[in-house]
Tab-separated table of C-alpha atoms and ligand atoms in Angstrom:
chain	number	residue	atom	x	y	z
A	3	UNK	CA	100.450	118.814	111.053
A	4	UNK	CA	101.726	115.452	112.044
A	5	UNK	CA	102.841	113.311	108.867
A	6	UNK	CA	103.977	109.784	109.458
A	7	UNK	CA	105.587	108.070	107.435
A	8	UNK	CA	105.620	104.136	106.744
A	9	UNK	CA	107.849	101.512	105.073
A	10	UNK	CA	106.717	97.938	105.741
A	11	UNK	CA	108.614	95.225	104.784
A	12	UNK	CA	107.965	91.495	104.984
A	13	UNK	CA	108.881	91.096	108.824
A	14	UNK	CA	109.476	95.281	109.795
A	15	UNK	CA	108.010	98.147	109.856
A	16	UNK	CA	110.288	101.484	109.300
A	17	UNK	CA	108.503	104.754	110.280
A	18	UNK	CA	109.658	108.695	110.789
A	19	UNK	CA	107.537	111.268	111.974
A	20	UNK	CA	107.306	114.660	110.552
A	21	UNK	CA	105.800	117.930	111.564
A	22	UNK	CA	104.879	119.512	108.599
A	23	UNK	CA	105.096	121.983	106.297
A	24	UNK	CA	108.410	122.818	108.761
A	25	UNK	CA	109.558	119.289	107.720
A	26	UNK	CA	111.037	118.547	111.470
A	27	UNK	CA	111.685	114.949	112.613
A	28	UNK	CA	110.161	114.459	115.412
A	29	UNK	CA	110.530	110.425	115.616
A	30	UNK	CA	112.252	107.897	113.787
A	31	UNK	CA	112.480	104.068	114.433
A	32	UNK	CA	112.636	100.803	113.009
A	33	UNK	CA	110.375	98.037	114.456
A	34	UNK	CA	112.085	94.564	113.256
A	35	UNK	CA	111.333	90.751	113.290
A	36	UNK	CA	107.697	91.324	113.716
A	37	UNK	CA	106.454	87.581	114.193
A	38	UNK	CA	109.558	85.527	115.785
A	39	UNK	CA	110.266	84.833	119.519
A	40	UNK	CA	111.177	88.298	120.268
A	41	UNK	CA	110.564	91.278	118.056
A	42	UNK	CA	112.960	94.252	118.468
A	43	UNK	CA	111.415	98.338	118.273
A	44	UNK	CA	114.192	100.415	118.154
A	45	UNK	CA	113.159	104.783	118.176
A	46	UNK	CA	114.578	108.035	118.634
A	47	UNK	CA	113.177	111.047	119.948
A	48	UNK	CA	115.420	114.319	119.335
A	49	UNK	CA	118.899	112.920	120.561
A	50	UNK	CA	117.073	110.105	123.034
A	51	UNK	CA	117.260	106.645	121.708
A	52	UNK	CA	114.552	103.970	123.159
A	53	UNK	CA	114.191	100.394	122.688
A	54	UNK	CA	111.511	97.376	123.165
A	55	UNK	CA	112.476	93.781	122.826
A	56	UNK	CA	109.567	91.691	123.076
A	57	UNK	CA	107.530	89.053	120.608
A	58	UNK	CA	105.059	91.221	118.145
A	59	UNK	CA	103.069	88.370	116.819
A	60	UNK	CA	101.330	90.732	113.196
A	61	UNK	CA	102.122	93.840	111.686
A	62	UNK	CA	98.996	95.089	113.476
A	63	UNK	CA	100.086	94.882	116.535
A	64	UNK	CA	103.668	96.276	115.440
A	65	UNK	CA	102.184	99.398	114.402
A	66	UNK	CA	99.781	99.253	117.581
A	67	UNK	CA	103.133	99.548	119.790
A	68	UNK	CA	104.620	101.783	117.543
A	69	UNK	CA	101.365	104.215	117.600
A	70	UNK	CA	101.422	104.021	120.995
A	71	UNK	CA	104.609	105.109	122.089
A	72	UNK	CA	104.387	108.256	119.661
A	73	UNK	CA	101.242	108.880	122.261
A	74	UNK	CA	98.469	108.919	119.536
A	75	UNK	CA	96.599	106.206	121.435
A	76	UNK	CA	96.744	108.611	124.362
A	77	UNK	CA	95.744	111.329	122.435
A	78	UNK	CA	98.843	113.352	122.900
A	79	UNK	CA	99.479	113.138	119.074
A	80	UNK	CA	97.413	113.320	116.430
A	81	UNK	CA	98.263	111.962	112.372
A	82	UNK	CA	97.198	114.296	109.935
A	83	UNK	CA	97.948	112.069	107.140
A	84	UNK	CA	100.219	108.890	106.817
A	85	UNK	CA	102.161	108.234	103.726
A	86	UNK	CA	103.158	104.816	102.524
A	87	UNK	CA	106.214	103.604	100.602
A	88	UNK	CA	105.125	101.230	97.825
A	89	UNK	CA	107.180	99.290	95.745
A	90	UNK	CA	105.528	98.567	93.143
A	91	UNK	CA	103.003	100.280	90.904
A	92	UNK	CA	103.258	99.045	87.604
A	93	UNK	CA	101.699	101.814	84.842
A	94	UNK	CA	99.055	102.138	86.760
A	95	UNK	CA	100.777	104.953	89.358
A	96	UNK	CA	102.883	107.793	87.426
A	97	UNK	CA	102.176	109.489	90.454
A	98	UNK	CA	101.821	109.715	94.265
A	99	UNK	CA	98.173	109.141	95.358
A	100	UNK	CA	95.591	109.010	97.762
A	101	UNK	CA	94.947	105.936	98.522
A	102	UNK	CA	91.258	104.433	97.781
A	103	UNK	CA	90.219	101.045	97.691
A	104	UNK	CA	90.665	101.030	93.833
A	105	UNK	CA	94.184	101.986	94.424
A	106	UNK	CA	94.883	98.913	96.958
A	107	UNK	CA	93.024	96.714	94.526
A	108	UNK	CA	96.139	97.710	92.069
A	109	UNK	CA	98.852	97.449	94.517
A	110	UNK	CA	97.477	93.835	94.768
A	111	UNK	CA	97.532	92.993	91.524
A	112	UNK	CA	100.775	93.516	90.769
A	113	UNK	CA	101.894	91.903	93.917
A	114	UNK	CA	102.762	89.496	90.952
A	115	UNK	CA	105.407	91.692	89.652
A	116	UNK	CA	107.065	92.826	93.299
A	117	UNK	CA	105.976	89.212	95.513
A	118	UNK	CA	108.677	90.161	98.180
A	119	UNK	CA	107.487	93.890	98.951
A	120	UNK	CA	103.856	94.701	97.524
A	121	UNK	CA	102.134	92.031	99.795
A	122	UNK	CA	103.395	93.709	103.057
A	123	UNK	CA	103.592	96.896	101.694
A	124	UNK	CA	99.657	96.458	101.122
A	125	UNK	CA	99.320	95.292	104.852
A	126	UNK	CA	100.901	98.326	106.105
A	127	UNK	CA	97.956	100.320	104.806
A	128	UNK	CA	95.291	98.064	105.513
A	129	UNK	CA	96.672	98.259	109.631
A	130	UNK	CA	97.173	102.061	109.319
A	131	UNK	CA	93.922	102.465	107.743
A	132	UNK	CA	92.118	100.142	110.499
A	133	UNK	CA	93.990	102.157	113.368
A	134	UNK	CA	93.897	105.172	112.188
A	135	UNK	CA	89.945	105.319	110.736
A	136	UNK	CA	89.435	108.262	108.949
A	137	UNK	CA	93.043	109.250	108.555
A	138	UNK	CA	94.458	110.082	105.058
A	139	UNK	CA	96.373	107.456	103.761
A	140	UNK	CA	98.527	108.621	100.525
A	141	UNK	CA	100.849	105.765	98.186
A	142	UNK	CA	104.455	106.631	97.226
A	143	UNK	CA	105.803	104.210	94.574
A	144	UNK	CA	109.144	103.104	93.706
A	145	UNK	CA	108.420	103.146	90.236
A	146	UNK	CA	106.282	106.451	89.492
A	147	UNK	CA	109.287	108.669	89.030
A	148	UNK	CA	110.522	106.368	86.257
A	149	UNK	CA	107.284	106.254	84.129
A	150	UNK	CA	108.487	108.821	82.195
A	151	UNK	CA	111.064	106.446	80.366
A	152	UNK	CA	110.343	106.002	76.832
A	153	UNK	CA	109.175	103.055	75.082
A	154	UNK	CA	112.729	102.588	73.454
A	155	UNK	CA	114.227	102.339	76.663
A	156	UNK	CA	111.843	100.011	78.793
A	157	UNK	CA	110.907	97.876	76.330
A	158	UNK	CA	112.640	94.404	76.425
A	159	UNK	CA	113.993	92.688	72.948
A	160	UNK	CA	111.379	89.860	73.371
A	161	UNK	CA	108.097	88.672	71.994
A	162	UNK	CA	105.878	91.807	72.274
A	163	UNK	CA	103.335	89.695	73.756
A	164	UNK	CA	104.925	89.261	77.424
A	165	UNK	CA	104.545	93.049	77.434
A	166	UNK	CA	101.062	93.790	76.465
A	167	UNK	CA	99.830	90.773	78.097
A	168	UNK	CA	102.211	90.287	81.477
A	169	UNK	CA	103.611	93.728	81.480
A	170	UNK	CA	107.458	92.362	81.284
A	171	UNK	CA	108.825	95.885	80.962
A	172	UNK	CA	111.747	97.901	82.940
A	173	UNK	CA	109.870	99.491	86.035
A	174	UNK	CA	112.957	101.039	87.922
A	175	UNK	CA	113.068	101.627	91.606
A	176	UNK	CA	114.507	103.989	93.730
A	177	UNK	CA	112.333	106.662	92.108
A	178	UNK	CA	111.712	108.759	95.351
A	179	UNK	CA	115.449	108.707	95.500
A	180	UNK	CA	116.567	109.149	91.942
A	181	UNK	CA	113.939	112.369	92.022
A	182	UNK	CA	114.657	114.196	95.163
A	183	UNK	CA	118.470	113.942	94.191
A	184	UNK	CA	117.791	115.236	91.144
A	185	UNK	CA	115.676	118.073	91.616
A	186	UNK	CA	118.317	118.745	94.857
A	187	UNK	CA	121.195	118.414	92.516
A	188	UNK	CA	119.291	121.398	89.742
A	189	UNK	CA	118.932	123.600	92.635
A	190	UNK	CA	122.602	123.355	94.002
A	191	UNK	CA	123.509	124.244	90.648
A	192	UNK	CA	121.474	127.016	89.937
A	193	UNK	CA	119.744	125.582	87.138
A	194	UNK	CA	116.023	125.343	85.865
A	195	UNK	CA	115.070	121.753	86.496
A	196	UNK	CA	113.758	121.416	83.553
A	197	UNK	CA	116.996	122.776	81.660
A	198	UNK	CA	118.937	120.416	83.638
A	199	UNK	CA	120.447	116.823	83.109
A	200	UNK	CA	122.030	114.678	85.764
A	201	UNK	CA	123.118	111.010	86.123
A	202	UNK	CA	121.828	109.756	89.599
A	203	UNK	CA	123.911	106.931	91.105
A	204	UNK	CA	122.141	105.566	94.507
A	205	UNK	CA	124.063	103.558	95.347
A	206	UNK	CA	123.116	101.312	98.704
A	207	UNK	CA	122.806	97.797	99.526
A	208	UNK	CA	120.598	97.709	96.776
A	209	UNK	CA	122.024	99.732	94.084
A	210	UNK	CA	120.639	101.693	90.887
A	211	UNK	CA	121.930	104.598	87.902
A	212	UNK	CA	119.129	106.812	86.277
A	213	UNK	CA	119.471	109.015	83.466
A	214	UNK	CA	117.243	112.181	84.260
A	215	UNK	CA	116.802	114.705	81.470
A	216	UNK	CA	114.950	118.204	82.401
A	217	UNK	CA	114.029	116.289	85.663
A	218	UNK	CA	112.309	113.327	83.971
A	219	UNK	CA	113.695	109.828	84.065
A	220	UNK	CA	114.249	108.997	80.537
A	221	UNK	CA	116.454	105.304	81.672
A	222	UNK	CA	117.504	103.366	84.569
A	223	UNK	CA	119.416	100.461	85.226
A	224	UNK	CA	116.946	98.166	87.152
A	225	UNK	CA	114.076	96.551	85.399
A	226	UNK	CA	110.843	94.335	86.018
A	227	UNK	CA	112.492	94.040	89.154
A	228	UNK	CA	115.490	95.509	91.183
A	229	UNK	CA	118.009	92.350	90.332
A	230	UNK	CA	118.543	94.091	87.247
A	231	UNK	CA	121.468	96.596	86.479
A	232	UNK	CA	124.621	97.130	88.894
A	233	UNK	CA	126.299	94.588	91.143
A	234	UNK	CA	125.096	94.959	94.429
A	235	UNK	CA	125.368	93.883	97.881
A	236	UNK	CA	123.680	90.315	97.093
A	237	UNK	CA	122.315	90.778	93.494
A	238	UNK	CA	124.005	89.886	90.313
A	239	UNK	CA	122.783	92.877	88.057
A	240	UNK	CA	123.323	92.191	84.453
A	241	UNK	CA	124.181	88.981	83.284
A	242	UNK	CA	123.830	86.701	80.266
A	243	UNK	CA	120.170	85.122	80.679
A	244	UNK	CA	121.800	82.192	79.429
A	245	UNK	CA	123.726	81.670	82.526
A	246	UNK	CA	120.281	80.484	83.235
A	247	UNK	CA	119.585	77.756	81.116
A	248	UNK	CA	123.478	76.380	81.533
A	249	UNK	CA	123.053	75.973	85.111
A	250	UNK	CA	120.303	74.113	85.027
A	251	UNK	CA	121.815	71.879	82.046
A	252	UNK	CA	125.278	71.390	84.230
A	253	UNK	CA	124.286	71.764	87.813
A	254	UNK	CA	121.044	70.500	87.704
A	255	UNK	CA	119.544	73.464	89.530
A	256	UNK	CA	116.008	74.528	89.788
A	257	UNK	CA	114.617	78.193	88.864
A	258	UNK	CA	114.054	78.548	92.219
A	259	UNK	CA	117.670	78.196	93.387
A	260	UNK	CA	118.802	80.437	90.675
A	261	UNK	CA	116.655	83.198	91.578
A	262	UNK	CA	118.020	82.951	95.029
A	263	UNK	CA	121.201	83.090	93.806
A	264	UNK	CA	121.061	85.859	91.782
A	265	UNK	CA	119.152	87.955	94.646
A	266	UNK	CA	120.760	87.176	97.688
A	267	UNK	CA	124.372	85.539	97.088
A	268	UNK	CA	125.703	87.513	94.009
A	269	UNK	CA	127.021	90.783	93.644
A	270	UNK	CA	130.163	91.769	95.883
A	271	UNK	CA	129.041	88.904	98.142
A	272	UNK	CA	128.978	86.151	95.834
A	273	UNK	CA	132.292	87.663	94.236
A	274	UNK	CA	134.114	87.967	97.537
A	275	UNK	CA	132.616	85.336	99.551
A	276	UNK	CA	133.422	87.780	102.285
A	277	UNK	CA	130.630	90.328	103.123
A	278	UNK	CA	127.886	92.466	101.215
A	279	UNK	CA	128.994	95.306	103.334
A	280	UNK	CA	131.407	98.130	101.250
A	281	UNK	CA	132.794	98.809	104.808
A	282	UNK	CA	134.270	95.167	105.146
A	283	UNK	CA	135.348	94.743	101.560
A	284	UNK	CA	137.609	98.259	101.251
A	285	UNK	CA	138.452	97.295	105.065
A	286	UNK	CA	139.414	93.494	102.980
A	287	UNK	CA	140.725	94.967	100.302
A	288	UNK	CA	143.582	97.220	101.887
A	289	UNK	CA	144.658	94.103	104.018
A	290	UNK	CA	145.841	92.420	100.413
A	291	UNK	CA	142.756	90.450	99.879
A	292	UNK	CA	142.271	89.953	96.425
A	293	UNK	CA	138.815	88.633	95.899
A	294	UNK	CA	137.328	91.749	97.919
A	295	UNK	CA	139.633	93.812	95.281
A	296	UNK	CA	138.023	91.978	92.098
A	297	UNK	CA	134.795	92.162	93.454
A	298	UNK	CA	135.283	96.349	94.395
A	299	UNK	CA	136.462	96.529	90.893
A	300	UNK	CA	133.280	94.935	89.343
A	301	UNK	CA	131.401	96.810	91.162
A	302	UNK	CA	132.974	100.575	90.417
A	303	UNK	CA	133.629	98.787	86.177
A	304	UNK	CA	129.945	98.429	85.960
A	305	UNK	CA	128.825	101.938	87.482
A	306	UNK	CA	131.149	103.507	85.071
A	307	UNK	CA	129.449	101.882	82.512
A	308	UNK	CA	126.245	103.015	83.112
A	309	UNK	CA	127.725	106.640	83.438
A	310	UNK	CA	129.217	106.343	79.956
A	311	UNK	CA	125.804	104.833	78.397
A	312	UNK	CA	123.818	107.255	80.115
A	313	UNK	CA	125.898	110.244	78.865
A	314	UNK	CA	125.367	108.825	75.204
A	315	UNK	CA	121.463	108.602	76.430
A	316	UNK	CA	121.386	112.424	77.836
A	317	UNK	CA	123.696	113.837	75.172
A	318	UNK	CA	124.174	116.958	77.810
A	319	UNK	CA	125.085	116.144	81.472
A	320	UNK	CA	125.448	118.712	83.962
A	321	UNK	CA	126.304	116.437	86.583
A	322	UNK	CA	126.783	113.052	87.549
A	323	UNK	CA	125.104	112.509	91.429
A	324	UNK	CA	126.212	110.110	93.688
A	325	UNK	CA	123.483	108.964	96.631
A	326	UNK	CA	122.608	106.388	99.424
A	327	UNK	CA	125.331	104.648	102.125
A	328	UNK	CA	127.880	104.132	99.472
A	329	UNK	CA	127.201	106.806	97.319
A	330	UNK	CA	127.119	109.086	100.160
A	331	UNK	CA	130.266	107.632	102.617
A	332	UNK	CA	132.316	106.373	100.584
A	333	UNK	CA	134.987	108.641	99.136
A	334	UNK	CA	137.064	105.752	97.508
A	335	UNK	CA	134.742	104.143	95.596
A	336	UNK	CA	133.251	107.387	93.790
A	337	UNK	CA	136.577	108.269	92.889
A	338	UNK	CA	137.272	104.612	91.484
A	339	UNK	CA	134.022	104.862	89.657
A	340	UNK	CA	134.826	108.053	87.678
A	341	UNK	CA	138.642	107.814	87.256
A	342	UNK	CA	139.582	107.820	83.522
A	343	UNK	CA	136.533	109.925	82.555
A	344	UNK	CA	138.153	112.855	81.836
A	345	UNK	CA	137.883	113.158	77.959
A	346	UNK	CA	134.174	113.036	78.666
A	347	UNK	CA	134.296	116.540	80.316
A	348	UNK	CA	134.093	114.269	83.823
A	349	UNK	CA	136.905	114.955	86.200
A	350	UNK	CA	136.546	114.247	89.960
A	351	UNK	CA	138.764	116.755	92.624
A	352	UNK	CA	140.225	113.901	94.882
A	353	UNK	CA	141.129	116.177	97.527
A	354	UNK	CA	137.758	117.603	97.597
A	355	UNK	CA	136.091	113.890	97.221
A	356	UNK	CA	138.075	112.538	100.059
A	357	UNK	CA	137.015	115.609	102.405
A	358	UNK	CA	132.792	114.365	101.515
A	359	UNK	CA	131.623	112.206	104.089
A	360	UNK	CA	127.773	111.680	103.928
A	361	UNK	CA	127.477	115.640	103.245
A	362	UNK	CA	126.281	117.966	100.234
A	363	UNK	CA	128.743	118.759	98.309
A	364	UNK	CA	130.590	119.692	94.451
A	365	UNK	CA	133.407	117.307	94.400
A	366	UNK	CA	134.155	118.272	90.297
A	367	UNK	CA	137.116	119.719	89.623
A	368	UNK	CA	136.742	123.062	88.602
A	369	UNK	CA	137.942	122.509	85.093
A	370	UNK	CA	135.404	119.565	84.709
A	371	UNK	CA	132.478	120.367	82.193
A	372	UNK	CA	129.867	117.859	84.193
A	373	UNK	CA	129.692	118.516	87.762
A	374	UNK	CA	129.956	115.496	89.936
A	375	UNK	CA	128.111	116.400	93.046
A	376	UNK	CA	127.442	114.262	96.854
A	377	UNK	CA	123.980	114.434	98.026
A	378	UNK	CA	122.443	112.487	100.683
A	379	UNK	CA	119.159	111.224	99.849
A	380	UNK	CA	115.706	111.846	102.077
A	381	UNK	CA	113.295	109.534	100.573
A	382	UNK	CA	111.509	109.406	103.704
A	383	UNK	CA	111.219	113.431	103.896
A	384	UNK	CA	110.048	113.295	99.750
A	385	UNK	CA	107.843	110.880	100.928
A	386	UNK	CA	106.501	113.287	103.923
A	387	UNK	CA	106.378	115.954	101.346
A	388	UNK	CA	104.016	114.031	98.651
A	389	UNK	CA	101.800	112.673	101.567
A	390	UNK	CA	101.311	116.606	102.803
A	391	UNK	CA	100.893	117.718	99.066
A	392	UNK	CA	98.197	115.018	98.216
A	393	UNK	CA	96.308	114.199	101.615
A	394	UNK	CA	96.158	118.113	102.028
A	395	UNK	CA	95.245	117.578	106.049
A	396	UNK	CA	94.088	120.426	108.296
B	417	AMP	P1	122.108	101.752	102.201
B	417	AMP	O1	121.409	100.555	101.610
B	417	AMP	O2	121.843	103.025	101.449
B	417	AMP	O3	121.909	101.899	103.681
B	417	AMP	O4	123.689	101.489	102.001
B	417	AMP	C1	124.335	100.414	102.626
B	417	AMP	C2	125.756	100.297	102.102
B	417	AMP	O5	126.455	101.525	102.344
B	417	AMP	C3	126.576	99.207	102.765
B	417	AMP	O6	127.279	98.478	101.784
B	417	AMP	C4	127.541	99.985	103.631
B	417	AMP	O7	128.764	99.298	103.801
B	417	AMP	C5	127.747	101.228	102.812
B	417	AMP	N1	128.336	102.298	103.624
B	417	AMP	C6	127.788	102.984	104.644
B	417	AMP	N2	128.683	103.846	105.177
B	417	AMP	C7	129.835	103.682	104.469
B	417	AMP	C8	131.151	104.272	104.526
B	417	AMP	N3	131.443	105.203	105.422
B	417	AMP	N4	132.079	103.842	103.637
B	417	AMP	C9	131.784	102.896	102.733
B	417	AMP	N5	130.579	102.321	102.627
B	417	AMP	C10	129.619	102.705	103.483
């Protein structure tokens, strides 16, 4: 059975398709500024890469061209199910689902909470659905994973109100992520999942740490939104909410500013001035620049925090996991991260670390009580797997 996946942003549509249950790839592309002058559909086929620059005016006719060159118009192909990435689901989704008009209603509604990614999100389905009639469409959210959190621990110190009446709560993200990493990391231990305990670092672009306990989330660093938490590419992460107030007292700056500024020029960006890119600021950094070297340290000072408070959180950790392009790649920056941990049973191999490039692998020395294991996330293939699970196609 044919299972495509989807991930539409505001002005791009990212899809994969899977043969399933073997869980092959069979085609994976990126379609990109859908709606300007010239639109860009990049794909691969096996080894073959293809390409189509020209203008895509709607994401309906983006995932037109994209259907079409996997041959389902033609007939060659036929979808036995598609499965959607959602951002945001609020408390309404602990769980992937099949998606029903009740369940777009309440991807709309809390377009309020995710503005950026639920609206397109939401037209991704409503194109797949009208091109695809009769076609299983199934809804993987960011957040499900994570609504297993306790009250204690996504409840905000403020007036109870904003939560029973706005839902201002932590959410979390990255939950396909933080859970196949997790359940990945049990089983290259040998452990029961549910006996196991892991810190999950994904750290990408965008950037989050979850504390999982007998694979449930039980805390994660990003909140109502994903600005909260780590530095990041372009976010700020955690900051004094104050910070706010003062800027708009000495600088005159509106809310709207500030939000930009937070979300797209903080984080190692906004501390370097140089690049959001890990590559470029290491690449910076050994050169002798010393704002890429504060910002690097920021960054690797506040994952190490969240590995320290999540270890209080868990009690027990078996292993600390680190995920997604940086997580994954970079060898330096894990070992920056969880330098000086030692005397809480966490003690990285640096040979071993330096030899893990975008592989599985245990990089823990052997004496260290807490594991610290490399695995590459497949949200898309978790996805492929939910969609096949729920939509159950012939
Ligand atoms: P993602 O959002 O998961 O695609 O991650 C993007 C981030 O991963 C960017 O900051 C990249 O610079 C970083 N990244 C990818 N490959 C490497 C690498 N080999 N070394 C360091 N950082 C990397």
């Amino acid at each position: 059975v044919k299972i495509l996946v989807l991930n539409a942003g505001s002005s791009s549509i990212k899809f994969e398709l899977f043969d399933m249950p073997a869980e092959t790839i069979e085609v994976r592309g990126l379609m990109q500024r859908i709606g300007e002058k010239e639109s860009h559909l990049g794909w691969k086929v096996g080894a073959e890469a293809k390409s189509i620059a020209r203008h895509v005016p709607d994401h309906a006719a983006g995932l037109r061209l994209i259907l079409d060159e996997l041959g389902v118009g033609k007939g060659s192909v036929e979808i036995g199910a598609v499965g959607h990435r959602v951002v945001h689901g609020g408390e309404a989704f602990a769980e992937t689902v099949l998606i029903t008009p009740e369940v777009e209603q309440a991807i709309d509604k809390h377009a309020a909470l995710a503005p950026l990614h639920n609206p397109p999100n939401l037209l991704g389905i409503r194109v797949a659905r009208e091109l695809l009639p009769g076609v299983p469409q199934v809804g993987v959210f960011d957040t499900a994973f994570h609504q297993t959190v306790p009250a204690h621990a996504y409840l905000y110190p403020l007036p109870y109100d904003l939560y029973t009446e706005l839902g201002v709560r932590r959410y979390g993200f990255h939950g396909t992520s933080h859970k196949y990493v997790s359940e990945r990391a049990a089983e290259m231990l040998g452990r029961p999942l549910a006996k196991t305990n892991v810190i999950t670092c994904h750290l990408g672009n965008g950037a989050s740490v979850t504390a999982v306990e007998g694979g449930k989330s039980v805390d994660t660093s990003m909140g109502l939104t994903p600005l909260e938490g780590l530095a990041m590419g372009t976010r700020s992460g955690d900051i004094d909410p104050a910070i706010l107030p003062f800027l708009e007292r000495v600088r005159g700056m509106k809310l709207a500013d500030i939000d930009t500024m937070l979300n797209k020029k903080s984080g190692l960006l906004g501390l370097s001035g140089l690049s959001n890119d890990m590559r470029a600021l290491l690449a910076a950094e050994a050169e002798g620049n010393a704002r890429a070297k504060v910002a690097l340290d920021v960054y690797a000072y506040r994952v190490k925090k969240y590995v320290g408070a999540y270890a209080a959180a868990l009690g027990e950790v078996h292993a600390v996991v680190f995920t997604a392009g940086v997580g994954e790649n970079s060898a330096p920056i894990r070992e920056r991260i969880l330098t000086g941990l030692a005397p809480l049973g966490i003690e990285i191999d640096r040979a071993k670390n330096a030899a893990t490039i975008g592989v599985e692998a245990d990089v823990a020395t052997p004496a260290s009580r807490t594991r610290v294991l490399v695995v590459p996330t497949r949200e898309e293939l978790a996805i492929a797997r939910d969609t096949y699970r729920v939509a159950k196609p012939a």
